[in-house]
Short mmCIF file of C-alpha atoms in Angstrom, two decimals:
data_model
loop_
_atom_site.label_atom_id
_atom_site.label_comp_id
_atom_site.label_asym_id
_atom_site.label_seq_id
_atom_site.Cartn_x
_atom_site.Cartn_y
_atom_site.Cartn_z
CA MET A 1 166.84 90.09 12.20
CA SER A 2 163.07 89.47 12.09
CA LYS A 3 161.43 87.64 9.21
CA GLU A 4 159.85 90.92 8.06
CA GLY A 5 163.25 92.60 8.10
CA LYS A 6 164.81 89.77 6.18
CA ARG A 7 162.07 89.96 3.54
CA GLY A 8 162.67 93.68 3.16
CA PHE A 9 166.40 93.17 2.86
CA MET A 10 166.01 90.54 0.16
CA LYS A 11 163.47 92.58 -1.75
CA LYS A 12 165.88 95.51 -1.80
CA ARG A 13 168.78 93.32 -3.00
CA ASN A 14 166.69 91.64 -5.68
CA LYS A 15 165.43 94.95 -7.01
CA LYS A 16 168.98 96.31 -7.07
CA HIS A 17 170.23 93.42 -9.18
CA GLU A 18 167.18 92.44 -11.23
CA LYS A 19 168.34 94.34 -14.31
CA ARG A 20 171.86 92.94 -14.10
CA VAL A 21 171.08 89.35 -13.24
CA LYS A 22 168.35 87.54 -15.12
CA LYS A 23 170.10 84.22 -15.57
CA LEU A 24 168.71 80.98 -14.22
CA ILE A 25 172.02 79.19 -13.93
CA VAL A 26 175.11 79.19 -11.80
CA GLY A 27 177.70 79.07 -14.58
CA THR A 28 181.42 78.35 -14.44
CA ALA A 29 183.91 78.48 -17.32
CA LEU A 30 187.47 77.16 -17.36
CA CYS A 31 190.14 77.13 -20.05
CA ALA A 32 193.39 75.22 -19.57
CA LEU A 33 196.54 74.96 -21.70
CA ILE A 34 198.07 71.50 -21.89
CA LEU A 35 201.68 70.96 -23.00
CA SER A 36 203.15 67.93 -24.76
CA VAL A 37 204.90 65.56 -22.34
CA SER A 38 206.79 62.30 -22.33
CA THR A 39 204.78 59.15 -22.95
CA TYR A 40 205.75 57.43 -19.68
CA ALA A 41 202.95 58.20 -17.30
CA TRP A 42 200.63 57.09 -14.53
CA PHE A 43 197.93 54.55 -15.23
CA ILE A 44 197.55 54.42 -19.00
CA GLY A 45 198.04 58.10 -19.65
CA MET A 46 200.08 61.24 -19.22
CA LYS A 47 202.89 62.10 -16.85
CA THR A 48 202.24 65.82 -16.57
CA VAL A 49 199.69 68.17 -18.07
CA ASN A 50 200.63 71.80 -17.59
CA VAL A 51 198.04 74.46 -16.81
CA SER A 52 198.12 77.99 -18.12
CA SER A 53 196.10 80.82 -16.59
CA PHE A 54 192.35 80.67 -16.96
CA ASP A 55 189.45 82.48 -15.37
CA ILE A 56 186.41 81.13 -13.59
CA SER A 57 183.30 83.27 -13.78
CA ILE A 58 180.13 82.30 -11.93
CA ALA A 59 176.68 83.87 -12.25
CA THR A 60 173.49 83.04 -10.40
CA THR A 61 169.83 83.81 -9.73
CA GLU A 62 168.09 85.99 -7.16
CA SER A 63 167.77 83.06 -4.75
CA LEU A 64 171.47 82.11 -4.80
CA LEU A 65 174.43 84.27 -3.85
CA LEU A 66 178.07 83.36 -4.34
CA SER A 67 181.30 84.16 -2.55
CA LEU A 68 184.96 83.19 -2.60
CA ASP A 69 185.74 84.66 0.82
CA GLY A 70 182.53 84.23 2.85
CA LYS A 71 182.18 87.99 3.22
CA ASN A 72 181.59 89.58 -0.18
CA TRP A 73 178.46 88.16 -1.81
CA ASP A 74 177.21 88.73 -5.31
CA TYR A 75 175.44 87.15 -8.24
CA GLU A 76 178.74 86.82 -10.03
CA VAL A 77 182.29 86.03 -8.86
CA SER A 78 185.57 85.44 -10.68
CA ILE A 79 188.68 83.47 -9.73
CA ASN A 80 191.90 83.04 -11.70
CA GLU A 81 195.59 82.19 -11.44
CA GLU A 82 196.41 85.64 -10.08
CA ASN A 83 193.87 85.77 -7.25
CA TYR A 84 193.00 82.17 -6.36
CA ASP A 85 195.25 82.16 -3.27
CA GLU A 86 194.00 85.55 -2.06
CA ALA A 87 190.39 84.45 -1.55
CA TYR A 88 190.63 84.57 2.26
CA ALA A 89 193.27 84.15 4.94
CA GLY A 90 194.22 80.53 5.50
CA ASN A 91 192.67 79.17 2.31
CA THR A 92 194.09 76.00 0.76
CA ASN A 93 193.18 76.68 -2.87
CA SER A 94 195.44 75.32 -5.62
CA TRP A 95 195.82 76.11 -9.30
CA GLY A 96 197.63 72.90 -10.27
CA GLY A 97 201.23 73.95 -9.73
CA GLU A 98 203.43 73.02 -12.68
CA GLY A 99 200.76 70.83 -14.22
CA LEU A 100 197.92 68.38 -13.93
CA ILE A 101 198.77 64.74 -13.30
CA PRO A 102 196.33 61.84 -13.62
CA ILE A 103 194.88 60.90 -10.25
CA SER A 104 191.95 58.77 -9.11
CA THR A 105 189.27 59.24 -6.47
CA VAL A 106 185.98 57.75 -5.43
CA GLY A 107 184.90 61.10 -3.96
CA ALA A 108 185.50 60.32 -0.29
CA ILE A 109 186.29 63.33 1.91
CA ASP A 110 188.85 63.13 4.70
CA PRO A 111 187.04 64.25 7.89
CA ALA A 112 190.36 65.24 9.48
CA THR A 113 191.38 67.63 6.68
CA SER A 114 188.10 68.49 4.88
CA LYS A 115 189.79 67.58 1.58
CA LEU A 116 189.16 65.02 -1.11
CA ILE A 117 190.95 61.68 -0.67
CA MET A 118 192.87 61.01 -3.90
CA TYR A 119 195.39 58.48 -5.17
CA GLU A 120 198.31 58.80 -7.57
CA LYS A 121 200.66 56.41 -9.32
CA GLY A 122 202.99 54.42 -7.09
CA SER A 123 204.19 52.14 -9.86
CA LEU A 124 203.05 51.13 -13.32
CA THR A 125 204.56 48.07 -14.97
CA ALA A 126 203.56 46.51 -18.29
CA THR A 127 201.92 43.07 -18.16
CA LYS A 128 201.04 40.62 -20.90
CA GLY A 129 197.57 42.11 -21.09
CA GLY A 130 197.79 45.57 -19.58
CA TYR A 131 199.63 47.31 -16.73
CA ARG A 132 200.17 46.25 -13.10
CA LEU A 133 199.09 49.16 -10.92
CA MET A 134 200.33 50.31 -7.54
CA SER A 135 199.00 53.52 -6.03
CA SER A 136 199.71 55.78 -3.06
CA ARG A 137 197.57 58.44 -1.45
CA VAL A 138 198.07 62.04 -2.57
CA ASN A 139 199.77 63.82 0.34
CA ASN A 140 197.30 66.67 0.78
CA THR A 141 196.73 66.04 4.47
CA ALA A 142 198.33 69.25 5.75
CA GLY A 143 198.39 72.85 4.55
CA ALA A 144 197.64 73.69 0.94
CA GLU A 145 196.70 71.16 -1.70
CA VAL A 146 199.64 69.60 -3.55
CA PRO A 147 200.31 70.31 -7.24
CA GLY A 148 198.60 68.23 -9.89
CA TYR A 149 194.97 69.37 -9.88
CA VAL A 150 192.82 72.48 -9.40
CA ALA A 151 190.99 72.97 -6.10
CA PHE A 152 189.16 75.96 -4.63
CA ASP A 153 186.39 76.83 -2.17
CA LEU A 154 183.06 78.16 -3.39
CA PHE A 155 180.46 79.37 -0.88
CA ILE A 156 176.83 79.17 -1.99
CA LYS A 157 174.11 81.03 -0.09
CA ASN A 158 170.68 79.55 -0.79
CA LEU A 159 168.06 82.09 0.25
CA SER A 160 164.88 80.18 -0.61
CA GLY A 161 162.85 79.45 2.49
CA GLU A 162 163.24 80.99 5.93
CA GLU A 163 163.67 77.91 8.09
CA TYR A 164 167.18 76.60 8.74
CA TYR A 165 167.39 72.89 9.47
CA THR A 166 170.19 72.41 11.97
CA GLU A 167 170.37 68.65 11.61
CA TYR A 168 171.65 67.09 8.41
CA ASP A 169 168.85 65.47 6.40
CA PRO A 170 168.84 65.39 2.58
CA LYS A 171 165.04 65.27 2.69
CA ASN A 172 165.09 68.94 3.73
CA GLU A 173 167.22 70.01 0.77
CA GLU A 174 166.41 71.41 -2.68
CA ALA A 175 167.34 69.84 -6.00
CA ILE A 176 170.04 71.51 -8.11
CA TYR A 177 170.50 70.48 -11.76
CA LEU A 178 173.52 70.55 -14.06
CA THR A 179 172.78 72.71 -17.09
CA PRO A 180 172.73 71.03 -20.54
CA GLU A 181 175.30 73.58 -21.73
CA SER A 182 177.90 72.15 -19.33
CA ALA A 183 180.70 70.59 -21.38
CA VAL A 184 184.39 69.68 -21.55
CA THR A 185 185.91 70.11 -24.99
CA VAL A 186 189.22 70.60 -26.77
CA SER A 187 189.53 74.12 -28.12
CA THR A 188 190.47 74.59 -31.76
CA ASP A 189 192.60 77.55 -30.67
CA GLY A 190 196.04 76.34 -29.64
CA GLY A 191 195.22 72.67 -29.35
CA GLU A 192 195.35 69.40 -31.19
CA GLN A 193 192.08 67.65 -31.91
CA ASN A 194 191.14 63.99 -31.56
CA THR A 195 193.62 62.95 -28.86
CA GLY A 196 190.76 62.40 -26.39
CA ILE A 197 192.27 64.14 -23.36
CA GLU A 198 188.95 65.91 -22.74
CA ASN A 199 187.27 62.53 -22.20
CA SER A 200 189.31 61.84 -19.04
CA VAL A 201 188.55 65.13 -17.23
CA ARG A 202 186.46 65.01 -14.06
CA VAL A 203 185.00 67.75 -11.85
CA ALA A 204 184.19 66.90 -8.22
CA PHE A 205 181.95 68.97 -5.94
CA ALA A 206 182.60 68.18 -2.27
CA GLN A 207 180.13 69.68 0.22
CA ILE A 208 182.04 70.26 3.45
CA GLY A 209 179.39 71.79 5.74
CA ARG A 210 176.85 74.57 6.09
CA VAL A 211 175.61 77.29 8.44
CA GLU A 212 172.46 79.37 8.60
CA ALA A 213 172.28 82.17 6.03
CA THR A 214 171.52 85.68 7.25
CA PRO A 215 171.69 89.03 5.39
CA GLU A 216 174.31 90.20 7.88
CA THR A 217 176.86 87.83 6.32
CA THR A 218 177.44 90.41 3.60
CA GLU A 219 179.08 92.72 6.12
CA GLU A 220 180.02 90.94 9.33
CA ASP A 221 183.68 89.86 9.46
CA GLU A 222 183.00 87.56 12.38
CA THR A 223 180.30 85.70 10.47
CA ALA A 224 182.56 85.53 7.39
CA GLN A 225 185.23 83.83 9.48
CA GLU A 226 182.67 81.30 10.64
CA ILE A 227 181.77 80.59 7.00
CA THR A 228 185.32 80.21 5.72
CA GLY A 229 186.13 78.12 8.77
CA ILE A 230 183.46 75.53 7.93
CA SER A 231 185.04 72.09 8.20
CA CYS A 232 184.12 68.45 8.56
CA ALA A 233 184.50 68.83 12.32
CA GLY A 234 181.15 70.59 12.50
CA THR A 235 182.09 72.81 15.43
CA GLY A 236 180.05 75.79 16.55
CA ASN A 237 176.99 76.43 14.38
CA VAL A 238 178.21 74.25 11.49
CA THR A 239 176.04 71.43 10.24
CA LYS A 240 178.33 68.59 9.16
CA ILE A 241 177.97 67.17 5.65
CA CYS A 242 181.19 65.54 4.49
CA ASP A 243 180.93 62.52 6.75
CA GLN A 244 177.43 61.91 5.40
CA ARG A 245 177.99 61.98 1.62
CA TYR A 246 180.71 61.64 -0.97
CA ALA A 247 181.56 64.37 -3.45
CA GLN A 248 179.45 64.47 -6.59
CA VAL A 249 181.77 63.63 -9.50
CA TRP A 250 180.78 64.85 -12.95
CA GLU A 251 182.03 62.73 -15.85
CA PRO A 252 181.77 64.68 -19.10
CA ASN A 253 181.90 62.93 -22.49
CA ASP A 254 181.03 59.54 -21.00
CA THR A 255 180.08 58.09 -24.39
CA LYS A 256 182.90 59.68 -26.41
CA HIS A 257 186.03 57.68 -27.27
CA VAL A 258 188.47 58.77 -29.98
CA GLN A 259 189.81 56.10 -32.32
CA ASN A 260 193.38 56.51 -31.10
CA ALA A 261 192.31 55.68 -27.53
CA ILE A 262 190.37 52.66 -28.79
CA ASN A 263 193.39 51.47 -30.80
CA TRP A 264 195.64 51.78 -27.73
CA TYR A 265 193.16 49.78 -25.65
CA ASN A 266 192.75 47.07 -28.29
CA GLU A 267 196.53 46.67 -28.57
CA SER A 268 197.22 46.62 -24.81
CA CYS A 269 194.32 44.76 -23.24
CA LYS A 270 193.85 40.99 -23.06
CA ALA A 271 191.28 39.06 -21.06
CA ARG A 272 192.55 38.17 -17.59
CA THR A 273 191.89 34.74 -16.06
CA GLY A 274 194.67 34.35 -13.46
CA ALA A 275 195.55 36.05 -10.18
CA ASP A 276 199.27 36.61 -10.91
CA VAL A 277 199.53 39.77 -13.03
CA PHE A 278 203.08 38.84 -14.13
CA GLU A 279 202.25 35.36 -15.41
CA ASP A 280 201.71 35.32 -19.16
CA ALA A 281 199.24 32.48 -18.65
CA SER A 282 196.99 34.85 -16.68
CA TYR A 283 196.07 36.65 -19.90
CA ASN A 284 194.43 35.16 -22.96
CA GLY A 285 191.79 36.21 -25.48
CA ALA A 286 190.15 39.50 -26.34
CA CYS A 287 188.96 42.13 -23.88
CA GLY A 288 185.52 43.65 -24.00
CA THR A 289 184.75 45.95 -26.91
CA VAL A 290 185.11 49.72 -26.54
CA GLU A 291 183.20 51.73 -29.15
CA ASP A 292 182.57 55.42 -29.63
CA GLY A 293 179.05 56.35 -28.63
CA THR A 294 178.80 53.92 -25.70
CA ALA A 295 179.48 54.59 -22.02
CA TYR A 296 181.68 52.23 -20.00
CA SER A 297 182.51 51.92 -16.32
CA THR A 298 185.44 53.66 -14.68
CA TYR A 299 186.94 51.46 -11.98
CA VAL A 300 188.53 54.13 -9.80
CA VAL A 301 191.08 53.65 -7.04
CA SER A 302 189.54 53.66 -3.55
CA GLY A 303 192.55 52.65 -1.46
CA ILE A 304 196.31 52.19 -1.39
CA ILE A 305 197.43 49.48 -3.80
CA ASP A 306 200.79 47.94 -2.86
CA GLU A 307 203.04 45.14 -4.06
CA ALA A 308 200.92 42.49 -2.34
CA ASP A 309 197.89 43.46 -4.43
CA THR A 310 197.39 42.09 -7.92
CA VAL A 311 195.64 44.88 -9.78
CA ASP A 312 195.70 45.52 -13.51
CA VAL A 313 194.45 48.84 -14.85
CA TYR A 314 192.05 46.99 -17.18
CA ASP A 315 190.44 44.95 -14.39
CA GLY A 316 186.68 45.00 -14.48
CA GLU A 317 183.74 43.38 -16.23
CA ASP A 318 183.72 45.97 -19.04
CA TYR A 319 187.39 45.43 -19.98
CA ASN A 320 189.46 42.32 -19.18
CA THR A 321 186.50 40.67 -17.35
CA TYR A 322 188.61 40.05 -14.19
CA THR A 323 186.59 41.12 -11.14
CA ASP A 324 188.50 39.77 -8.10
CA SER A 325 190.10 43.21 -7.57
CA ILE A 326 186.77 45.04 -7.91
CA SER A 327 184.68 45.79 -4.80
CA SER A 328 181.03 46.69 -4.49
CA THR A 329 181.79 49.45 -1.96
CA ALA A 330 184.50 52.09 -1.76
CA GLU A 331 185.34 51.13 1.83
CA ASP A 332 186.14 47.51 1.01
CA GLY A 333 188.02 47.60 -2.27
CA LYS A 334 191.03 48.74 -4.24
CA LEU A 335 189.02 49.40 -7.39
CA VAL A 336 185.37 50.47 -7.43
CA ASP A 337 182.93 51.00 -10.29
CA LEU A 338 182.18 54.65 -9.51
CA ASP A 339 178.66 55.90 -10.14
CA THR A 340 179.51 59.30 -11.61
CA PHE A 341 177.06 61.91 -12.85
CA THR A 342 177.46 61.63 -16.61
CA ASP A 343 176.68 63.75 -19.63
CA THR A 344 174.15 61.10 -20.59
CA GLU A 345 172.24 61.91 -17.40
CA LYS A 346 172.77 65.65 -17.87
CA ASN A 347 171.07 65.51 -21.27
CA LEU A 348 167.94 63.70 -20.08
CA GLN A 349 164.79 65.79 -20.39
CA GLY A 350 161.55 66.39 -18.56
CA VAL A 351 160.73 64.15 -15.62
CA GLU A 352 163.68 61.92 -16.52
CA ARG A 353 166.13 64.71 -15.66
CA PRO A 354 168.06 63.67 -12.51
CA THR A 355 169.15 65.85 -9.61
CA PHE A 356 172.85 66.76 -9.66
CA MET A 357 173.15 67.77 -6.02
CA THR A 358 171.02 69.25 -3.24
CA LEU A 359 171.35 72.34 -1.02
CA ALA A 360 169.53 73.16 2.19
CA PRO A 361 167.24 76.22 2.26
CA ASN A 362 168.32 79.36 4.11
CA SER A 363 171.90 78.12 4.25
CA VAL A 364 175.49 78.89 3.29
CA THR A 365 177.27 75.77 2.04
CA LYS A 366 181.01 75.42 1.62
CA VAL A 367 181.67 73.48 -1.58
CA ARG A 368 185.22 72.45 -2.46
CA VAL A 369 185.59 72.12 -6.23
CA TYR A 370 188.23 69.86 -7.81
CA VAL A 371 189.17 69.68 -11.50
CA TYR A 372 191.41 66.74 -12.38
CA ILE A 373 192.22 63.98 -14.86
CA GLU A 374 190.94 60.52 -13.94
CA GLY A 375 193.82 58.12 -14.52
CA GLN A 376 191.61 55.02 -14.56
CA ASP A 377 189.49 56.32 -17.43
CA VAL A 378 189.79 54.04 -20.46
CA ASP A 379 190.41 57.13 -22.62
CA ASN A 380 193.51 58.05 -20.61
CA TYR A 381 196.34 56.78 -22.81
CA ASP A 382 199.85 58.10 -23.47
CA PHE A 383 199.19 59.96 -26.71
CA ALA A 384 196.22 61.81 -25.20
CA SER A 385 198.81 64.18 -23.71
CA LEU A 386 199.38 65.65 -27.18
CA GLY A 387 196.13 67.60 -26.83
CA LYS A 388 197.00 71.15 -25.82
CA LYS A 389 193.95 73.14 -24.80
CA ILE A 390 190.90 72.07 -22.83
CA SER A 391 187.79 74.13 -22.16
CA VAL A 392 185.64 73.23 -19.16
CA ALA A 393 182.26 74.90 -18.66
CA PHE A 394 179.58 73.99 -16.14
CA GLY A 395 176.55 75.55 -14.56
CA PHE A 396 173.79 74.85 -12.05
CA THR A 397 170.11 75.65 -12.14
CA LYS A 398 167.04 75.04 -10.00
CA GLU A 399 164.91 74.73 -13.12
CA ARG A 400 163.88 71.12 -13.74
CA PHE A 401 162.03 71.84 -16.97
CA TYR A 402 162.85 73.76 -20.11
CA GLY A 403 160.18 75.22 -22.36
CA GLU A 404 160.52 72.32 -24.80
CA ASP A 405 159.92 69.81 -22.01
CA ILE A 406 156.32 70.96 -21.54
CA ASP A 407 155.61 72.05 -25.15
CA TYR A 408 155.44 75.68 -24.04
CA ASP A 409 153.57 77.73 -26.66
CA GLY A 410 156.06 80.58 -26.55
CA ASN A 411 153.68 83.28 -25.28
CA PRO A 412 155.01 85.19 -23.50
CA GLU A 413 158.58 84.49 -24.54
CA LEU A 414 160.58 82.53 -22.01
CA PRO A 415 163.95 83.72 -20.68
CA GLU A 416 166.82 82.35 -22.74
CA GLU A 417 168.08 80.26 -19.84
CA VAL A 418 165.00 78.01 -19.81
CA GLN A 419 165.07 77.42 -23.55
CA ARG A 420 166.83 74.17 -24.35
CA ASN A 421 167.11 75.07 -28.04
CA GLU A 422 167.95 78.26 -29.88
CA ALA A 423 166.77 79.53 -33.25
CA VAL A 424 169.27 79.88 -36.11
CA SER A 425 167.90 81.98 -38.96
CA TYR A 426 168.62 81.02 -42.55
CA THR A 427 167.21 81.94 -45.95
CA ALA A 428 166.93 78.77 -47.98
CA THR A 429 167.23 78.64 -51.76
CA GLY A 430 165.59 75.22 -52.01
CA GLU A 431 164.67 72.15 -49.99
CA ILE A 432 166.59 71.61 -46.74
CA THR A 433 167.74 68.00 -46.35
CA GLU A 434 170.32 65.77 -44.60
CA ILE A 435 170.61 67.77 -41.37
CA THR A 436 173.34 66.43 -39.04
CA PRO A 437 173.06 65.90 -36.08
CA LYS A 438 169.53 64.65 -36.36
CA GLU A 439 168.17 66.42 -33.24
CA ILE A 440 168.30 69.71 -35.19
CA THR A 441 165.03 70.56 -36.94
CA TRP A 442 164.16 72.94 -39.76
CA SER A 443 161.07 75.17 -39.88
CA SER A 444 160.52 76.40 -43.42
CA GLY A 445 157.66 78.67 -42.35
CA ALA A 446 159.90 80.50 -39.89
CA SER A 447 163.03 80.06 -42.05
CA GLU A 448 165.06 78.86 -39.10
CA PHE A 449 166.71 75.85 -37.50
CA SER A 450 165.98 74.77 -33.94
CA VAL A 451 169.38 73.85 -32.47
CA PRO A 452 170.17 72.41 -29.00
CA LYS A 453 172.45 74.76 -27.07
CA THR A 454 174.96 71.97 -26.63
CA VAL A 455 175.54 71.89 -30.41
CA THR A 456 178.15 74.34 -31.75
CA SER A 457 178.18 73.20 -35.39
CA PHE A 458 176.00 71.28 -37.82
CA THR A 459 175.69 70.51 -41.52
CA PHE A 460 172.80 70.36 -43.96
CA LYS A 461 172.06 70.50 -47.68
CA ASP A 462 170.26 73.40 -49.31
CA ALA A 463 168.93 72.29 -52.70
CA GLY A 464 171.60 69.58 -52.71
CA THR A 465 174.50 71.90 -51.78
CA LEU A 466 176.31 71.03 -48.54
CA LYS A 467 176.34 73.85 -45.98
CA THR A 468 178.13 74.15 -42.62
CA ALA A 469 176.88 76.18 -39.66
CA SER A 470 179.27 77.00 -36.82
CA LYS A 471 179.19 79.05 -33.64
CA ALA A 472 182.87 79.84 -33.21
CA THR A 473 182.54 83.37 -31.87
CA GLY A 474 179.08 83.38 -30.28
CA ASP A 475 177.18 84.14 -33.50
CA TRP A 476 176.12 81.49 -35.99
CA VAL A 477 177.88 81.62 -39.33
CA ILE A 478 176.63 79.53 -42.26
CA SER A 479 178.92 78.89 -45.21
#
């Protein structure tokens, strides 16, 4: 199709959907049910975390189209327990089987299988100051993914630009940002609070490969097969990606640590000074401090750990201070301090806001999404499995700035999706004081609060009377 024809096609599609799709994010929402399990488990935490049905809904802008099968493209798609394995013939999607189990990964992608390389518990034995760890690779090398985590393919068509760059070069790609609304929380509906299970969840986005995007891909079966068949092999018209970069791993709640997890760590961990994990003399003194509100490293598993290795789950400068089992690169070590994309980075504003991932213009990229529990997270302890219901929500946007980042004067009004804060109306009876959290502000002239979209509840005093505002059902209620 000529460039003029392509422009006409896109103009027609954009006009058709402009009333229905005005969002500036690619949003995904998950909700999982977690059942109580026995306290013997891999790494420091749970044995099994069962998953109930939940839906994934994704919406996007005019310049991004989404698909689960490489053939049907739209601004919004949905995947759930009933249809995840029907996406396209030969897919290897997984909905977790009987439950989620703690695993660990550095984000490396197996070029032979186009799947994430992950490790699970081989053995876990108590030591004087922690737990001796052995690990084996998750056997997802053939066929469908194995039970224990969620995995599915998402195809993203980026229609900005007309040139397709055949060769892989990140310098040709566009920045994509993680929306501030992205969060992992424990739901108050059907779940126990304060166990900290939500603080060990990770979401990995593995880019497998890409092909040139053309309008015909909405109808051509042959082209759809080429898209779904994208693999690390890079055959045909596929531009290889997975042998060039690791998956981007999002670590939500990086600074959050519940007191129960801290107590477990303080009781179990002792500073390590010796190589033999089973010698009592190898452990003596206090480990590093873990406090709520501070982010700490996660030393993830990057290789098979067998009986000849002497690895303790608390190894690392941040915890027992023992670093002989820690490597500077994923290729060389058993444990690696993984540089995840954290909520701390997600919440940075203005020019400090970092890129989450990049996509090539005029391309269709196959992204394999994994949702799992990181077993090496310091918040992953046995009693965390008592939490029952986790909500995971994430979204992408091309917008680097929000209105507040540039002191936008509000005229004309910006779309909701590029407003970092929202207005909460309230009629005060007296002076408004003691607003918590402190990033919320009060405008007496407008009789409203300015509340970050990441905040779902806050407190304040009206003429000395304590008030609580909550957003349980989508609308703010103040009582």
